[in-house]
XYZ file of C-alpha atoms in Angstrom:
391
model
C -42.695 7.970 21.945
C -40.532 6.632 24.987
C -39.659 3.385 22.756
C -38.264 5.677 20.139
C -36.299 7.375 22.386
C -34.713 4.508 24.263
C -33.948 3.185 20.596
C -31.968 6.073 19.753
C -30.045 6.088 22.669
C -29.319 2.392 22.368
C -28.218 3.249 18.905
C -26.153 6.165 20.072
C -24.392 3.905 22.553
C -23.529 1.384 20.013
C -22.036 3.934 17.854
C -19.807 5.121 20.785
C -18.786 1.823 21.246
C -18.222 1.233 17.362
C -16.295 4.538 17.491
C -13.890 3.617 20.383
C -13.608 -0.037 20.878
C -13.885 -1.968 17.144
C -10.324 -1.676 16.427
C -10.518 1.857 14.869
C -12.245 0.310 12.039
C -13.198 3.649 10.417
C -9.505 4.736 10.083
C -7.969 4.378 6.492
C -4.189 4.651 7.573
C -3.530 1.018 7.574
C -1.406 0.726 4.582
C 1.553 -1.648 3.629
C 3.836 -1.226 6.566
C 7.593 0.204 6.349
C 9.895 -2.227 4.935
C 13.451 -2.764 3.648
C 14.376 -4.292 0.473
C 16.068 -7.814 0.922
C 19.542 -8.891 -0.140
C 18.263 -11.355 -2.488
C 14.784 -11.240 -4.077
C 12.905 -14.458 -3.672
C 11.065 -16.127 -6.454
C 7.431 -15.248 -7.197
C 4.780 -16.937 -9.013
C 1.427 -15.269 -9.728
C -1.813 -17.017 -10.077
C -4.670 -15.555 -11.992
C -8.140 -17.413 -12.032
C -10.222 -16.024 -14.842
C -13.538 -16.886 -16.403
C -14.936 -14.553 -19.005
C -12.654 -11.861 -18.381
C -12.055 -10.348 -22.012
C -13.548 -6.966 -21.110
C -11.092 -6.232 -18.207
C -7.942 -7.985 -19.333
C -6.484 -5.202 -21.432
C -6.696 -2.592 -18.500
C -5.339 -5.160 -15.912
C -3.173 -8.021 -17.390
C -0.420 -5.796 -19.074
C -0.020 -3.943 -15.624
C 0.939 -7.294 -14.030
C 3.079 -8.435 -16.833
C 5.204 -4.978 -16.482
C 5.996 -5.685 -12.821
C 9.391 -4.060 -12.032
C 10.384 -6.961 -9.935
C 14.470 -7.609 -9.375
C 14.151 -11.397 -8.905
C 12.265 -14.285 -10.961
C 8.555 -13.847 -11.293
C 6.078 -15.595 -13.751
C 2.335 -15.674 -14.424
C -0.014 -18.348 -14.538
C -3.492 -17.439 -15.867
C -6.003 -20.206 -15.329
C -8.739 -19.740 -18.105
C -11.742 -21.394 -16.398
C -13.951 -22.333 -19.260
C -14.048 -18.893 -20.689
C -16.479 -18.517 -23.677
C -15.255 -15.001 -24.523
C -11.716 -15.639 -25.821
C -9.849 -14.781 -22.255
C -7.275 -17.008 -23.004
C -6.318 -16.234 -26.502
C -6.590 -12.375 -25.421
C -4.285 -12.977 -22.677
C -1.744 -14.655 -25.021
C -2.064 -11.840 -27.312
C -1.416 -9.347 -24.826
C 1.796 -11.007 -23.530
C 3.062 -11.208 -27.121
C 2.361 -7.433 -27.713
C 3.362 -6.214 -24.325
C 6.108 -8.673 -23.500
C 7.402 -8.482 -19.449
C 6.903 -11.354 -17.266
C 6.637 -14.794 -18.663
C 2.876 -15.879 -19.042
C 1.452 -19.302 -19.054
C -2.400 -19.892 -19.935
C -3.818 -23.286 -18.965
C -7.380 -24.630 -18.423
C -8.080 -26.213 -15.112
C -10.954 -28.590 -16.248
C -14.102 -28.909 -14.724
C -14.037 -28.564 -11.078
C -14.950 -31.943 -9.127
C -17.810 -32.083 -6.668
C -17.070 -30.079 -3.334
C -15.193 -27.343 -5.129
C -16.079 -24.051 -5.926
C -14.932 -22.804 -9.669
C -12.565 -20.175 -8.498
C -10.867 -22.129 -5.899
C -10.401 -25.110 -8.362
C -8.720 -22.756 -10.732
C -6.459 -21.357 -8.081
C -5.524 -24.722 -7.019
C -4.531 -25.794 -10.610
C -2.560 -22.610 -11.018
C -0.687 -23.147 -7.529
C 0.138 -26.809 -8.695
C 1.822 -25.486 -11.765
C 3.446 -22.768 -9.881
C 4.936 -24.942 -7.215
C 6.736 -27.005 -9.764
C 9.090 -23.742 -9.897
C 9.677 -24.080 -6.332
C 8.695 -20.146 -5.664
C 9.028 -18.631 -2.147
C 6.029 -16.643 -2.507
C 2.574 -17.138 -4.557
C 0.624 -13.929 -5.623
C -3.063 -14.614 -5.801
C -4.680 -11.890 -7.647
C -7.869 -11.471 -9.767
C -8.188 -10.991 -13.378
C -9.757 -7.323 -13.057
C -6.838 -5.999 -10.893
C -4.505 -3.657 -12.094
C -1.088 -3.278 -10.111
C 1.334 -0.265 -10.167
C 4.707 -1.140 -11.506
C 6.110 -1.610 -8.069
C 3.206 -3.492 -6.846
C 4.723 -6.919 -6.265
C 8.035 -5.359 -5.064
C 6.522 -3.496 -2.365
C 4.296 -6.622 -1.313
C 7.323 -9.124 -1.226
C 9.533 -6.348 0.657
C 6.661 -5.829 3.334
C 6.333 -9.459 3.837
C 9.873 -10.165 4.449
C 10.286 -7.198 6.711
C 7.257 -7.902 8.943
C 7.712 -11.592 8.948
C 4.230 -12.085 7.407
C 3.019 -15.293 5.770
C 0.164 -13.722 4.160
C 0.141 -9.867 3.106
C -2.829 -8.718 1.397
C -4.385 -5.523 0.084
C -7.965 -4.510 -0.327
C -7.969 -3.004 -3.958
C -9.437 0.331 -4.405
C -12.649 -0.611 -6.401
C -13.991 1.614 -9.250
C -16.160 4.495 -8.252
C -17.623 6.265 -11.392
C -21.325 5.752 -11.474
C -23.816 7.222 -9.105
C -24.383 3.478 -7.820
C -20.885 3.074 -7.457
C -20.381 6.322 -5.427
C -23.448 5.265 -3.126
C -22.512 1.675 -2.511
C -18.857 0.848 -3.256
C -17.234 2.856 -0.324
C -19.427 1.689 1.966
C -18.812 -2.133 0.897
C -15.202 -1.401 2.183
C -16.410 0.269 5.211
C -18.454 -2.534 6.361
C -15.822 -5.114 5.575
C -13.457 -3.216 7.855
C -16.290 -2.897 10.437
C -16.589 -6.590 10.362
C -12.821 -7.300 10.077
C -11.050 -4.288 11.727
C -7.601 -4.256 10.069
C -5.666 -3.321 12.830
C -6.718 -6.480 14.982
C -5.764 -8.823 11.840
C -2.334 -8.209 12.140
C -2.140 -8.292 16.147
C -0.414 -11.283 17.594
C -2.931 -13.237 19.595
C -5.944 -11.924 17.742
C -8.313 -14.514 16.340
C -9.605 -11.831 13.791
C -8.508 -13.053 10.044
C -9.387 -11.837 6.595
C -7.789 -11.143 3.403
C -8.928 -9.408 0.084
C -8.846 -11.984 -2.697
C -7.981 -9.459 -5.307
C -4.298 -9.005 -4.093
C -3.035 -11.931 -1.608
C 0.676 -12.519 -1.315
C 1.199 -15.846 0.219
C 4.358 -17.780 1.475
C 4.250 -21.092 -0.144
C 5.339 -23.029 2.848
C 2.630 -21.244 4.766
C -0.020 -22.445 2.017
C 1.505 -25.899 2.297
C 1.211 -25.847 5.952
C -2.384 -24.527 6.144
C -3.393 -26.904 3.054
C -4.414 -24.016 0.885
C -6.692 -24.170 -1.124
C -7.804 -27.658 -0.377
C -8.676 -26.915 3.272
C -11.137 -24.078 1.987
C -12.197 -25.917 -1.166
C -16.270 -25.361 -0.446
C -15.582 -21.720 0.669
C -17.633 -18.972 -1.093
C -15.949 -16.047 0.637
C -12.490 -17.650 -0.139
C -10.194 -14.752 0.655
C -11.465 -14.588 4.357
C -11.446 -18.506 4.693
C -7.675 -18.576 3.285
C -6.685 -16.161 5.853
C -8.272 -17.942 8.765
C -6.529 -21.184 7.620
C -3.185 -19.510 7.548
C -3.714 -17.983 10.931
C -4.835 -21.003 12.288
C -1.614 -23.122 11.128
C 0.333 -20.397 13.018
C 1.136 -17.957 10.474
C 1.108 -14.229 10.499
C -1.447 -12.266 8.382
C -1.411 -8.513 7.409
C -4.492 -6.709 5.544
C -4.563 -3.153 4.536
C -5.955 -0.563 2.162
C -4.192 -0.422 -1.318
C -2.046 2.262 -2.921
C -1.352 1.208 -6.525
C -3.610 -1.626 -6.418
C -7.095 -0.768 -8.429
C -9.995 -2.924 -9.548
C -11.040 -1.998 -13.052
C -14.248 -3.785 -13.204
C -17.217 -1.598 -13.661
C -20.366 -1.654 -11.739
C -22.529 0.831 -13.367
C -25.978 -0.533 -12.566
C -27.463 -1.136 -9.051
C -28.256 -4.663 -10.228
C -24.547 -5.311 -10.748
C -23.643 -4.276 -7.344
C -26.558 -6.061 -5.968
C -25.268 -9.208 -7.480
C -21.825 -8.867 -6.025
C -23.110 -8.398 -2.693
C -25.962 -10.673 -2.537
C -23.865 -13.774 -3.921
C -21.905 -14.088 -0.768
C -23.949 -12.277 1.932
C -25.765 -15.206 3.344
C -22.647 -17.382 3.220
C -20.948 -14.662 5.614
C -23.776 -15.508 8.045
C -23.061 -19.285 7.788
C -26.565 -19.665 6.204
C -27.920 -19.285 9.664
C -31.770 -17.854 9.968
C -30.973 -16.840 13.336
C -27.661 -14.837 12.521
C -29.881 -13.225 9.424
C -32.522 -12.112 11.746
C -29.845 -10.779 14.297
C -28.023 -9.001 11.434
C -31.220 -7.341 9.983
C -32.194 -5.942 13.559
C -28.821 -4.978 14.175
C -28.626 -2.889 10.673
C -32.051 -1.375 11.520
C -31.027 -0.592 15.129
C -27.521 1.083 14.228
C -28.233 2.689 10.939
C -31.534 3.303 10.387
C -33.154 4.311 13.980
C -31.071 7.473 14.060
C -32.706 9.194 11.051
C -35.947 7.648 11.893
C -35.717 9.275 15.619
C -34.649 12.643 14.077
C -37.852 12.491 11.879
C -40.237 11.128 14.681
C -38.905 13.393 17.312
C -39.079 16.499 15.108
C -42.869 15.516 13.966
C -43.622 14.752 17.679
C -41.815 17.786 19.283
C -39.454 15.611 21.155
C -35.992 17.341 21.627
C -34.766 14.193 23.545
C -35.662 12.178 20.673
C -34.282 14.523 17.986
C -30.937 15.275 20.080
C -30.152 11.596 20.690
C -30.778 10.346 16.894
C -28.993 13.311 15.478
C -25.860 12.453 17.754
C -26.029 9.003 16.614
C -26.263 10.042 13.087
C -23.382 12.614 13.234
C -21.072 9.720 14.867
C -21.856 7.454 12.088
C -21.394 9.948 9.333
C -18.180 11.069 10.835
C -16.822 7.370 10.937
C -17.600 7.130 7.136
C -15.862 10.461 6.073
C -12.224 8.805 6.218
C -13.499 6.362 3.510
C -15.335 8.699 1.675
C -11.713 10.561 1.397
C -9.928 7.475 0.470
C -12.184 7.117 -2.408
C -12.131 10.793 -3.164
C -15.737 11.216 -3.066
C -17.683 14.242 -1.788
C -18.452 14.273 1.802
C -22.173 15.017 1.411
C -22.653 11.178 0.948
C -21.725 10.647 4.637
C -25.308 11.372 5.816
C -26.472 9.257 3.363
C -24.998 5.937 4.997
C -28.440 4.983 6.366
C -29.765 4.749 2.539
C -26.816 2.646 1.637
C -27.186 0.447 4.970
C -30.899 -0.165 4.194
C -29.830 -1.184 0.492
C -27.180 -3.760 1.985
C -29.842 -4.957 4.252
C -32.226 -5.888 1.422
C -29.216 -7.395 -0.447
C -28.626 -9.562 2.592
C -32.260 -10.727 2.677
C -32.221 -11.367 -0.956
C -29.050 -13.478 -0.664
C -30.867 -15.586 1.896
C -33.777 -15.764 -0.195
C -31.832 -17.130 -3.114
C -30.237 -19.514 -1.154
C -33.586 -20.928 0.207
C -34.615 -21.337 -3.480
C -31.698 -23.368 -4.087
C -29.634 -21.008 -5.994
C -26.998 -20.779 -3.790
C -23.962 -18.516 -4.214
C -22.373 -18.109 -7.876
C -18.823 -17.002 -9.241
C -18.803 -15.852 -12.842
C -22.243 -17.753 -13.967
C -21.472 -20.935 -11.917
C -23.963 -21.391 -9.147
C -22.972 -23.499 -5.799
C -26.219 -24.620 -3.900
C -24.579 -26.598 -1.105
C -26.158 -25.348 2.236
C -23.178 -26.953 4.368
C -20.397 -24.859 2.680
C -20.318 -22.418 5.315
C -18.952 -24.864 7.616
C -15.844 -24.742 5.884
C -15.422 -21.134 6.753
C -16.581 -21.269 10.358
């Protein structure tokens, strides 16, 4: 029993430290900063890597083409070997809906050493650079943008002097599994990469959300994007790190008006989303994997276990310490649930979700050890050295 009491005490101490000293990660008020409109709107090229996206394009691409942007903007959709008619559908949507000019191009097969998505991004960026834009907007094919999305991004980047401005798209939360897993996905991401630290001068923390990244073209050239991160599985974080290391300023926050329309109705869909890159985040290190599993167990699983064990054994200190840690944990999750407009009774269930993420992370490592590696849209990358590019 004393071991359980001490574990609960350590878990409570960890939660108090996270609450107060981890960049206020649990707050959800980091949104696009106040901005003023420029005297002259810069040219922007939008690059959309797409592979077998016909199911989501009707809900996303028209919103991108309909951007209310005062300057010159153009969209390049890179159809990366789709077999579902993605490219033809994109052209048809542009013909019917009008709006920004759309160019649909194939990138060809990626050469050795490139992940498919980044090769598609590179191809689109090369085409865009021929237009000599000041900004590049890198956005995924499942992202729907409010009509003023591009306008607000450009204004925020110009006002704040940022080289990269990224918004964490609001993911779809409709099915039972999405409600249980999706808000926690963003919560855990913010815990790893506190948004406030990312934009702080002198901070080494850097991250972006790949669904919506506005990148200054000269900053991309200076950081050798995307060539410098061509092996990266977690490409958005790698891009932000490269920009920051080259002297650029980076901003990341939660989105209003940038939404993912991709459904994840089943647990298996969410499992694949997380496990495809979880072990890459740990740099394919068994030592980091073991530490992560132990940390998740101590921080998220010990509090409810201490309450149960303490109640069964009649140990008030064990119950009180476990309940206090559990209460702090649930309290830090409440703002994210509110952001996603979800019922607050999900907050005490965070240990259940954390246990699922623990299993997904272990499964990611098992798949890597079996040579399956990470994957993007059906392409698998088994290079164990890929994580070195993200270090």
